[in-house]
PDB file of C-alpha atoms and ligand atoms in Angstrom:
ATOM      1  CA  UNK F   1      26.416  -6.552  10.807  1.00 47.00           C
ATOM      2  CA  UNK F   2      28.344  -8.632  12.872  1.00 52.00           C
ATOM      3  CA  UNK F   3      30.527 -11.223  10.775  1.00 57.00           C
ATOM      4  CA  UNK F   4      29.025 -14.270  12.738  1.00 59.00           C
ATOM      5  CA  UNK F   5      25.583 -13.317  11.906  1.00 59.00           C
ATOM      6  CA  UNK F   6      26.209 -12.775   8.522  1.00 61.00           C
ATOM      7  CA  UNK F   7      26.074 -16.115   6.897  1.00 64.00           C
ATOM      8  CA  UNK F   8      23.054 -17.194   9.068  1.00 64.00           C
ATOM      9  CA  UNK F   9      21.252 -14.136   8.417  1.00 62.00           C
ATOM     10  CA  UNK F  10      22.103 -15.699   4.134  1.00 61.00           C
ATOM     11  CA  UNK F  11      20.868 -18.722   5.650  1.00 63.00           C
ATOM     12  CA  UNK F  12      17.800 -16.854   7.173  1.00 60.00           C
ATOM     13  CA  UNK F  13      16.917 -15.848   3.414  1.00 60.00           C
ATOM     14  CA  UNK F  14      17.596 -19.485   2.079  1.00 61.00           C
ATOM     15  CA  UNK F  15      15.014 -20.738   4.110  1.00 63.00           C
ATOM     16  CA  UNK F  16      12.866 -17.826   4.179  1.00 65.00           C
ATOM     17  CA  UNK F  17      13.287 -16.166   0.509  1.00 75.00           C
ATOM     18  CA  UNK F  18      12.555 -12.013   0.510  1.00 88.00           C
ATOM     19  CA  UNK F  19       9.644 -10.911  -1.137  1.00 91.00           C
ATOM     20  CA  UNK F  20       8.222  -7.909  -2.187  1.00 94.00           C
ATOM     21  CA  UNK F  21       5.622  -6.277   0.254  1.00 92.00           C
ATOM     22  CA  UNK F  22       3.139  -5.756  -3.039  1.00 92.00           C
ATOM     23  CA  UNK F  23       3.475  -8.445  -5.903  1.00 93.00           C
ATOM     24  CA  UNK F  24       5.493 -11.278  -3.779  1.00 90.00           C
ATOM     25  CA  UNK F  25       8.297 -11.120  -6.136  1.00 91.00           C
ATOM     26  CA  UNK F  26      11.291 -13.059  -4.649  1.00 91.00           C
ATOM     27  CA  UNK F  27      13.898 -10.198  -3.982  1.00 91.00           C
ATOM     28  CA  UNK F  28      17.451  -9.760  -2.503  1.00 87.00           C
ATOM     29  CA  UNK F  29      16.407  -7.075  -0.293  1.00 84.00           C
ATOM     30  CA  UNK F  30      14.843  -4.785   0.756  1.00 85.00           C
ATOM     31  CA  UNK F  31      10.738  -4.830   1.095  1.00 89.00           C
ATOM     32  CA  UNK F  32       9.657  -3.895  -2.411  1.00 93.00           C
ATOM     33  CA  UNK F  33      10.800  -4.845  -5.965  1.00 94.00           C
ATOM     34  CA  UNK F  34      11.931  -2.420  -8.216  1.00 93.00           C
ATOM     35  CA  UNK F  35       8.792  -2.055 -10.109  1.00 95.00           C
ATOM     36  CA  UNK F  36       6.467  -1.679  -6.617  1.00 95.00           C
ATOM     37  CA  UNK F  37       8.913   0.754  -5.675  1.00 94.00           C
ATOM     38  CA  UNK F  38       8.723   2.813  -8.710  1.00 94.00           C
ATOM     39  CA  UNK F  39       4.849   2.744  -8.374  1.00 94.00           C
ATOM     40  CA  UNK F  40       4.682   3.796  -4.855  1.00 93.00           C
ATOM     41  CA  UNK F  41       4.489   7.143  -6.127  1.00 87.00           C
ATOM     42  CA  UNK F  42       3.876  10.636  -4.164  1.00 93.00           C
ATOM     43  CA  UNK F  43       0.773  13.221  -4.997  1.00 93.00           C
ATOM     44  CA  UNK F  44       1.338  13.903  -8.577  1.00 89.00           C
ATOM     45  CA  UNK F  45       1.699  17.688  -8.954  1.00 90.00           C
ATOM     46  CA  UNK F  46      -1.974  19.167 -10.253  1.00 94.00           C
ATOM     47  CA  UNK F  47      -3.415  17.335  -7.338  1.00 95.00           C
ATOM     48  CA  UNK F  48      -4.557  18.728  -4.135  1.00 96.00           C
ATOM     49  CA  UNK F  49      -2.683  18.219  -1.522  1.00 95.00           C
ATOM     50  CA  UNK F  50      -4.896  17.433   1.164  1.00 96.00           C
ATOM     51  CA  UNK F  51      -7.842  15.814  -0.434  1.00 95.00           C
ATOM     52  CA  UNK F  52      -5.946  14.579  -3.346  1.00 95.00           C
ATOM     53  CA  UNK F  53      -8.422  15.949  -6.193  1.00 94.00           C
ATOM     54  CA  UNK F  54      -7.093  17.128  -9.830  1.00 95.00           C
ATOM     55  CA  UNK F  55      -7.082  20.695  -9.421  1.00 95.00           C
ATOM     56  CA  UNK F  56      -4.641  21.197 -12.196  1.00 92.00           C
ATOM     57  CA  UNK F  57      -2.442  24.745 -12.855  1.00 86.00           C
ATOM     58  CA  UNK F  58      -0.093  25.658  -9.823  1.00 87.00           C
ATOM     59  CA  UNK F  59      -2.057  26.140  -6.960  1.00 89.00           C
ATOM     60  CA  UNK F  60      -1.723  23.239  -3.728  1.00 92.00           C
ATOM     61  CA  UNK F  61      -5.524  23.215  -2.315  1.00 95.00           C
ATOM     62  CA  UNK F  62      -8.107  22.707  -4.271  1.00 96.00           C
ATOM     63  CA  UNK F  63     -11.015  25.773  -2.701  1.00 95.00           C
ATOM     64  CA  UNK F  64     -13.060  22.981  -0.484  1.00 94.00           C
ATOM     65  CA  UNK F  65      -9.998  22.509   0.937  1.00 96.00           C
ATOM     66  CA  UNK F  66      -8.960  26.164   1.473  1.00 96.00           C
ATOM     67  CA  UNK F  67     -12.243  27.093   2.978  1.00 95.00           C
ATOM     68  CA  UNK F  68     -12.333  24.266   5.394  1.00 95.00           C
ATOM     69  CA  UNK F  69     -11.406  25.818   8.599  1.00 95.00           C
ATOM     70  CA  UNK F  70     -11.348  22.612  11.214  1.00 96.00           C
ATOM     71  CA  UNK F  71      -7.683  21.820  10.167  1.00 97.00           C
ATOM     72  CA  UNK F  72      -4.964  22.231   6.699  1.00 97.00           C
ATOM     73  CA  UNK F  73      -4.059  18.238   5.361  1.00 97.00           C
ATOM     74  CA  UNK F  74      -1.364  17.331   3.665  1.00 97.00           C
ATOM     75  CA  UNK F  75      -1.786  13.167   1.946  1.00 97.00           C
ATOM     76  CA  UNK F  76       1.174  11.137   0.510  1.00 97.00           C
ATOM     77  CA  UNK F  77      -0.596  10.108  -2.468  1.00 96.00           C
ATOM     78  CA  UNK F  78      -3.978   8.673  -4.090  1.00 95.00           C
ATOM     79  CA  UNK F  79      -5.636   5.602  -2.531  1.00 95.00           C
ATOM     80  CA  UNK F  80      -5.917   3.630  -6.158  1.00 93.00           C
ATOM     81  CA  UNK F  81      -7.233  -0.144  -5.390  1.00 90.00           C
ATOM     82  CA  UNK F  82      -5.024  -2.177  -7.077  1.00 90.00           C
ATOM     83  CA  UNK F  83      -1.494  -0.103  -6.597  1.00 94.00           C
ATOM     84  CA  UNK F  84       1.140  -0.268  -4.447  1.00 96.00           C
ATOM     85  CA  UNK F  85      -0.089   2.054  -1.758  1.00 97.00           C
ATOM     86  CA  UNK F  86      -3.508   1.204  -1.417  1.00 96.00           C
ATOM     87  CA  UNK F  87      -2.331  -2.710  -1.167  1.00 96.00           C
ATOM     88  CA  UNK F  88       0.435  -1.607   1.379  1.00 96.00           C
ATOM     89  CA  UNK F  89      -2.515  -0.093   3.533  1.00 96.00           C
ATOM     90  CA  UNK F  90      -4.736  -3.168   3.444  1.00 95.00           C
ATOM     91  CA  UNK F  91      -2.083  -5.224   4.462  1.00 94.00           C
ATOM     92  CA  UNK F  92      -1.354  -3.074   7.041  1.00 94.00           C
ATOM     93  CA  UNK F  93      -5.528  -2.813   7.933  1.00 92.00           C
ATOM     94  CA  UNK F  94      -6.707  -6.778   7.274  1.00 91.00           C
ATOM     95  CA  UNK F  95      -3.876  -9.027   7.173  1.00 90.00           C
ATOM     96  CA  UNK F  96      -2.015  -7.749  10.209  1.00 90.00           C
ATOM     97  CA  UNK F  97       1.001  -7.069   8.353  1.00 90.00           C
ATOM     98  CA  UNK F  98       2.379  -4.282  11.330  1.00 92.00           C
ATOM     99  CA  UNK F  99       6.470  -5.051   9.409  1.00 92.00           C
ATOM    100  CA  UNK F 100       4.992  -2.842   7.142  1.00 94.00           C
ATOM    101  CA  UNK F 101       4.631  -0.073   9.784  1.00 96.00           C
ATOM    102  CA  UNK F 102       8.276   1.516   9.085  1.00 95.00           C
ATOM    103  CA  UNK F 103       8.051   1.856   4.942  1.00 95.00           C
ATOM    104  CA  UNK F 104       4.869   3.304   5.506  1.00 96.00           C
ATOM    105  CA  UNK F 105       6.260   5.383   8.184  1.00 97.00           C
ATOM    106  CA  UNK F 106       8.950   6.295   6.475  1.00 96.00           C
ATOM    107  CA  UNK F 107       6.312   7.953   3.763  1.00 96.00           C
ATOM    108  CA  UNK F 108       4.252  10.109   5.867  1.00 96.00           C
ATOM    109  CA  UNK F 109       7.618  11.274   6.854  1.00 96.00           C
ATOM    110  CA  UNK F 110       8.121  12.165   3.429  1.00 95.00           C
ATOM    111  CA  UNK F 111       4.852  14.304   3.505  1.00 94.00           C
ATOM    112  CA  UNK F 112       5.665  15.751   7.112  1.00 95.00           C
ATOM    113  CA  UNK F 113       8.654  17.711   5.406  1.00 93.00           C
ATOM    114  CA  UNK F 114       5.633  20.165   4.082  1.00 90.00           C
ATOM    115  CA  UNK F 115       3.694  20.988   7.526  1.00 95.00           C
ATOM    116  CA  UNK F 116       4.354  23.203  10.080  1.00 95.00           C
ATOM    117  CA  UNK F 117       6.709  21.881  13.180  1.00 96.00           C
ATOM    118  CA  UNK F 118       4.117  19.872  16.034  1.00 97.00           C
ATOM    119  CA  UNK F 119       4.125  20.229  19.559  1.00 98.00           C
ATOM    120  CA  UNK F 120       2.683  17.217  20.172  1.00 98.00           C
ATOM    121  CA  UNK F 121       1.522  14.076  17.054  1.00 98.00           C
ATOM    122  CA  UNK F 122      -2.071  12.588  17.371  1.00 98.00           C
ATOM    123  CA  UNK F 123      -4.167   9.873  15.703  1.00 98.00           C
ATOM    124  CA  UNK F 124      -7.567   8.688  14.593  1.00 97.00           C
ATOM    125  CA  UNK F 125      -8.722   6.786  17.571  1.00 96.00           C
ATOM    126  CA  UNK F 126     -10.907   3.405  16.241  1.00 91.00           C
ATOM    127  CA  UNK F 127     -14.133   1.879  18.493  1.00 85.00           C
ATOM    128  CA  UNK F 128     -12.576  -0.074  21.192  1.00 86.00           C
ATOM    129  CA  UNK F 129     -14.345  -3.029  20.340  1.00 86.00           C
ATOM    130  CA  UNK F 130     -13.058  -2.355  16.610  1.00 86.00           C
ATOM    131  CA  UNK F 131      -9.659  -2.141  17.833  1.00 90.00           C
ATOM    132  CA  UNK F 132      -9.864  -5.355  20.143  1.00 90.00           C
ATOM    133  CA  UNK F 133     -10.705  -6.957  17.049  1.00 90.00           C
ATOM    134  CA  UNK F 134      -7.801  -6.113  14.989  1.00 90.00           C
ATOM    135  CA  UNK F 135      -5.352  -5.980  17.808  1.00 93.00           C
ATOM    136  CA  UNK F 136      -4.223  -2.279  16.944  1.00 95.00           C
ATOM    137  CA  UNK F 137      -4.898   0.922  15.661  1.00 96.00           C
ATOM    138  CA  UNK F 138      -2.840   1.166  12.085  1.00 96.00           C
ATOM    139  CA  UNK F 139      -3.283   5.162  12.784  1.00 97.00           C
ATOM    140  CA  UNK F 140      -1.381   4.840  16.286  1.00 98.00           C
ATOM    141  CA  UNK F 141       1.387   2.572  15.213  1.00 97.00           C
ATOM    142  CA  UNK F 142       2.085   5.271  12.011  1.00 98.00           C
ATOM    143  CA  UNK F 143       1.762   7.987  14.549  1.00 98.00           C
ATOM    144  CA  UNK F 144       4.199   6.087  17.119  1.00 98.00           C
ATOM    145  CA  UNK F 145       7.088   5.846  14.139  1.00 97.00           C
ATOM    146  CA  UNK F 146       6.514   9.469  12.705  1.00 96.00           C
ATOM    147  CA  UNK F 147       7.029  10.203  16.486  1.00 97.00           C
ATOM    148  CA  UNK F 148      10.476   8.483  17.040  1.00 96.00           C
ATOM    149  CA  UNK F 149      11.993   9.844  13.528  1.00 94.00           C
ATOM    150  CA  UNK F 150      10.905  13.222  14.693  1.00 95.00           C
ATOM    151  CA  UNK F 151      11.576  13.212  18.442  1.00 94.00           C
ATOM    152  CA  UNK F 152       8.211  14.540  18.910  1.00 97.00           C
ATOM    153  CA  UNK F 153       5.977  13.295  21.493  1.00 97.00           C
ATOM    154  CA  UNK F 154       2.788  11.011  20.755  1.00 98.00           C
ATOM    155  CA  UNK F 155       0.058  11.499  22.825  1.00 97.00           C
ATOM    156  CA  UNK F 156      -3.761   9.473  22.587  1.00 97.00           C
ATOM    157  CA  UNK F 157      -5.927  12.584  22.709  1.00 98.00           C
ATOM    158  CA  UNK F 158      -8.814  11.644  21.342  1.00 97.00           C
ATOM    159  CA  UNK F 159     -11.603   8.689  21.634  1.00 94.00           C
ATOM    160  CA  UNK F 160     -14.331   7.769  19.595  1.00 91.00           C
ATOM    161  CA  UNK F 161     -17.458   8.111  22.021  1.00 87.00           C
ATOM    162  CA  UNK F 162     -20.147   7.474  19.445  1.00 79.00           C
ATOM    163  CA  UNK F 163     -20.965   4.431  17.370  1.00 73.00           C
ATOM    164  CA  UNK F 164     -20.892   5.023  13.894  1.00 72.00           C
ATOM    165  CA  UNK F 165     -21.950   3.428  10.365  1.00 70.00           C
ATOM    166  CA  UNK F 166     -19.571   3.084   7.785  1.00 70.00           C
ATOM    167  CA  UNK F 167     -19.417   6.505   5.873  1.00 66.00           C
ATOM    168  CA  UNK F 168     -19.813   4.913   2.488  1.00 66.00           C
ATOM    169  CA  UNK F 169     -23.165   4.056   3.009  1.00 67.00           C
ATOM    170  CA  UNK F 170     -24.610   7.204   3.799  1.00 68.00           C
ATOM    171  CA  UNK F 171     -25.392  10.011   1.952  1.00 68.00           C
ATOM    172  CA  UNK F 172     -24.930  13.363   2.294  1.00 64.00           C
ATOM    173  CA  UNK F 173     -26.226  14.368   5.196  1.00 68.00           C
ATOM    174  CA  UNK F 174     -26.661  11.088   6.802  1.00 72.00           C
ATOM    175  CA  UNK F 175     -22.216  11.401   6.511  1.00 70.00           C
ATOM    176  CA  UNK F 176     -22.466  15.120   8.492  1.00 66.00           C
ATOM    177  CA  UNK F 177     -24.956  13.517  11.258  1.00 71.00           C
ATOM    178  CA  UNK F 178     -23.012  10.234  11.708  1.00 74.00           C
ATOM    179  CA  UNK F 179     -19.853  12.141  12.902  1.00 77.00           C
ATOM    180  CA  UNK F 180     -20.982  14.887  14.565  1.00 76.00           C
ATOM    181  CA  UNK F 181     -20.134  14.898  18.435  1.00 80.00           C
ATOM    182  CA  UNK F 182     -18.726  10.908  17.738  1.00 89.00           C
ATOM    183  CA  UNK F 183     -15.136  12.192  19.349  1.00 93.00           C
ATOM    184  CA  UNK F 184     -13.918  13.940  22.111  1.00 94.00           C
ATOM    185  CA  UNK F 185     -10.397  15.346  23.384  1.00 96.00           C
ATOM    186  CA  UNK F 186      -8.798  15.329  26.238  1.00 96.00           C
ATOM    187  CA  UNK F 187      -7.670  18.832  27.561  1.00 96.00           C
ATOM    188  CA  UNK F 188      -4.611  20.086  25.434  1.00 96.00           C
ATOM    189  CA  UNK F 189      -3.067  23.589  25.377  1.00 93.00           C
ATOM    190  CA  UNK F 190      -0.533  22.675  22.613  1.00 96.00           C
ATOM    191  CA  UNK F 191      -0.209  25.228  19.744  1.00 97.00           C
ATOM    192  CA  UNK F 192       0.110  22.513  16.729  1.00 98.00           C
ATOM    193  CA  UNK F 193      -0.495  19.346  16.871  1.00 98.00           C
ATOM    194  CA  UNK F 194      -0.394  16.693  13.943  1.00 98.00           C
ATOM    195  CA  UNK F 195      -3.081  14.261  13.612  1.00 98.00           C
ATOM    196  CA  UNK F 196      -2.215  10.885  11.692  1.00 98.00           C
ATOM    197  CA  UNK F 197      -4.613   8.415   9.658  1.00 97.00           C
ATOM    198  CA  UNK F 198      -3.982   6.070   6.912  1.00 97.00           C
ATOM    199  CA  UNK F 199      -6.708   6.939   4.424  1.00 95.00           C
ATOM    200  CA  UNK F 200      -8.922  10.065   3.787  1.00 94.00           C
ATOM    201  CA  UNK F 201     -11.817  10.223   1.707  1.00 87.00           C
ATOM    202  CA  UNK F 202     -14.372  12.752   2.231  1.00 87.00           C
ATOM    203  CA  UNK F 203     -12.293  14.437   5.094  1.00 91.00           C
ATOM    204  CA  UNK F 204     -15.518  13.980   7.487  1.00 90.00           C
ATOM    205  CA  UNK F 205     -13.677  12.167  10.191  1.00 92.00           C
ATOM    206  CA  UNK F 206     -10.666  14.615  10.125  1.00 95.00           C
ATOM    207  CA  UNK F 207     -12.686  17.322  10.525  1.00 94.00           C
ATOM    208  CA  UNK F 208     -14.549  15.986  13.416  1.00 94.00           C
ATOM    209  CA  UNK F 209     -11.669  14.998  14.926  1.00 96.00           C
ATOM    210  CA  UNK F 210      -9.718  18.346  14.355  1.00 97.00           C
ATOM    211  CA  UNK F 211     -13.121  20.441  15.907  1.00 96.00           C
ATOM    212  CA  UNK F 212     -12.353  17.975  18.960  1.00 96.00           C
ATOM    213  CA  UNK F 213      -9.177  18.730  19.687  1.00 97.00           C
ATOM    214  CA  UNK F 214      -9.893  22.689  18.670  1.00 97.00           C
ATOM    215  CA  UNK F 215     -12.685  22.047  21.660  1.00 96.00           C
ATOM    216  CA  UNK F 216     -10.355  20.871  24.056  1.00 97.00           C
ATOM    217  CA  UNK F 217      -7.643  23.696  23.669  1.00 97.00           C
ATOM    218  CA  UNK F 218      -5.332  22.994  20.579  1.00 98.00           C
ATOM    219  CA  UNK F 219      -4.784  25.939  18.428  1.00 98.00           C
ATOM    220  CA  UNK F 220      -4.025  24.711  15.359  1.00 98.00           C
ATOM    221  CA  UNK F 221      -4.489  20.859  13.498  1.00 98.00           C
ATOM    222  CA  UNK F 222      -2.360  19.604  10.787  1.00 98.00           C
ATOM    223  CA  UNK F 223      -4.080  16.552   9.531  1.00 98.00           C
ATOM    224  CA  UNK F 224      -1.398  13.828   7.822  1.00 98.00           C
ATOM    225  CA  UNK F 225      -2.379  10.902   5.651  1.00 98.00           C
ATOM    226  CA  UNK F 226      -0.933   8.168   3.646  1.00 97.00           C
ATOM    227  CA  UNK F 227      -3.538   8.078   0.986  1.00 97.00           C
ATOM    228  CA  UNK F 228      -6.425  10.426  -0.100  1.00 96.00           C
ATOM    229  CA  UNK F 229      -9.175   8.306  -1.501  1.00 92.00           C
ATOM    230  CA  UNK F 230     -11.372  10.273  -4.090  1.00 85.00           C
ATOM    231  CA  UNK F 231     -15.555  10.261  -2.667  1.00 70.00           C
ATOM    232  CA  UNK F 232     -17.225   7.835  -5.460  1.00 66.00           C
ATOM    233  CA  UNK F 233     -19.242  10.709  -7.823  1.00 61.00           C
ATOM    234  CA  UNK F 234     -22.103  12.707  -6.812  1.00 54.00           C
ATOM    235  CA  UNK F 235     -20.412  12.977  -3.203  1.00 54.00           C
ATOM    236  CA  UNK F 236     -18.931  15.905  -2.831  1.00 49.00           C
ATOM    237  CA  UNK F 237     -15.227  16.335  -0.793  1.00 48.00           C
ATOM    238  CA  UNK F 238     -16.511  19.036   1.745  1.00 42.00           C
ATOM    239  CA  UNK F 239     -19.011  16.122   2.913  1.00 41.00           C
TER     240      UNK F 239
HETATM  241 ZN1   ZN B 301       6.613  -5.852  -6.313  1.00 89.47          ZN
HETATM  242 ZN1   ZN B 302      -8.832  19.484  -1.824  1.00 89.47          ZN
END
């Protein structure tokens, strides 16, 4: 940093103490404290590594997830309410926090190291009038960073063309109906592409999404997610 800046920028922290991202700890740098940092853990091993379910022993996928055929997901870790990476998301989601767009960025880079090279990187489109509400689309702005560390191209591919109620209210097949046909693709010949989203749960909207892009020409979908949420009980993952 440039010498001049320097003492303003200790001026800058004076006036405007750090804190960390999770707890609000005052810190000296940085966006996390030590103990947030320590808890922003990746998939334990044992754990599926695209839904996120205990699966235990050695193998990656848990068999839901190696039968579904729409697209192969890889998640950074579990979607637990009151941790680190669940209260990074909602930040991100409800509070507007978009400085938190790199560090997460940064950890779906971390996952990216697993899947097979993209052509082109994707996201989970939201309802327009959704998105006019909020200002942004948390999956874009993750995509749009993944993009620049990689050098890949981002591309909008797909919009959300139906109107849909929150999956979490619905039951089984009420969850399949909602979805189906509620996005469409743009033409695309590209042989991989990655598609980006905060949080899974029951992998419904992936999969919709992935049969899109399949529809419009893409060969082969790589779905990447911060956080797999586990389906409260007595809904099953393949819903
Ligand atoms: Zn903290
Ligand atoms: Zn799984």
């Amino acid at each position: 940093m440039d010498s001049l800046l320097k003492p303003l920028n200790g001026l800058l922290h004076l006036i405007y103490p750090l804190h960390c991202a999770v707890c609000e700890t005052p810190i000296e740098q940085n966006q996390l404290c030590f103990k947030c940092e320590n808890d922003l853990r990746p998939l334990p091993l044992g754990h599926c590594f695209q839904c996120g379910q205990w699966i235990g022993g050695s193998a990656t996928r848990c068999l839901t997830c190696v039968e579904e055929m729409a697209y192969s997901g890889f998640c950074y870790g579990l979607y637990e309410e009151t941790k680190p990476l669940a209260m990074l998301i909602q930040k991100l989601k409800y509070r507007g926090d978009r400085g938190l767009i790199p560090l997460l960025g940064e950890l779906l880079f971390q996952v990216s190291v697993s899947a097979p090279q993209p052509d082109l990187i994707t996201f989970v489109p939201m309802q327009k009038r959704r998105q006019r509400q909020r200002g942004y689309n948390q999956a874009e702005l993750l995509a749009k960073d993944l993009s620049e560390s990689l050098d890949v191209a981002v591309q909008s591919l797909l919009a959300k063309i139906k109107k849909t109620k929150p999956q979490a209210a619905l039951q089984r097949r009420e969850r399949l109906i909602n979805l189906e046909h509620a996005f469409v693709a743009r033409p695309c010949d590209a042989q991989t592409v990655w598609l980006i989203d905060d949080v899974r749960t029951t992998g419904a909207t992936l999969r919709a999404c992935a049969k899109a892009l399949k529809d419009a020409g893409v060969t082969q979908v790589v779905a990447l997610t911060l956080a797999a949420a586990l389906p409260p009980k007595g809904v099953s993952n393949s819903d």
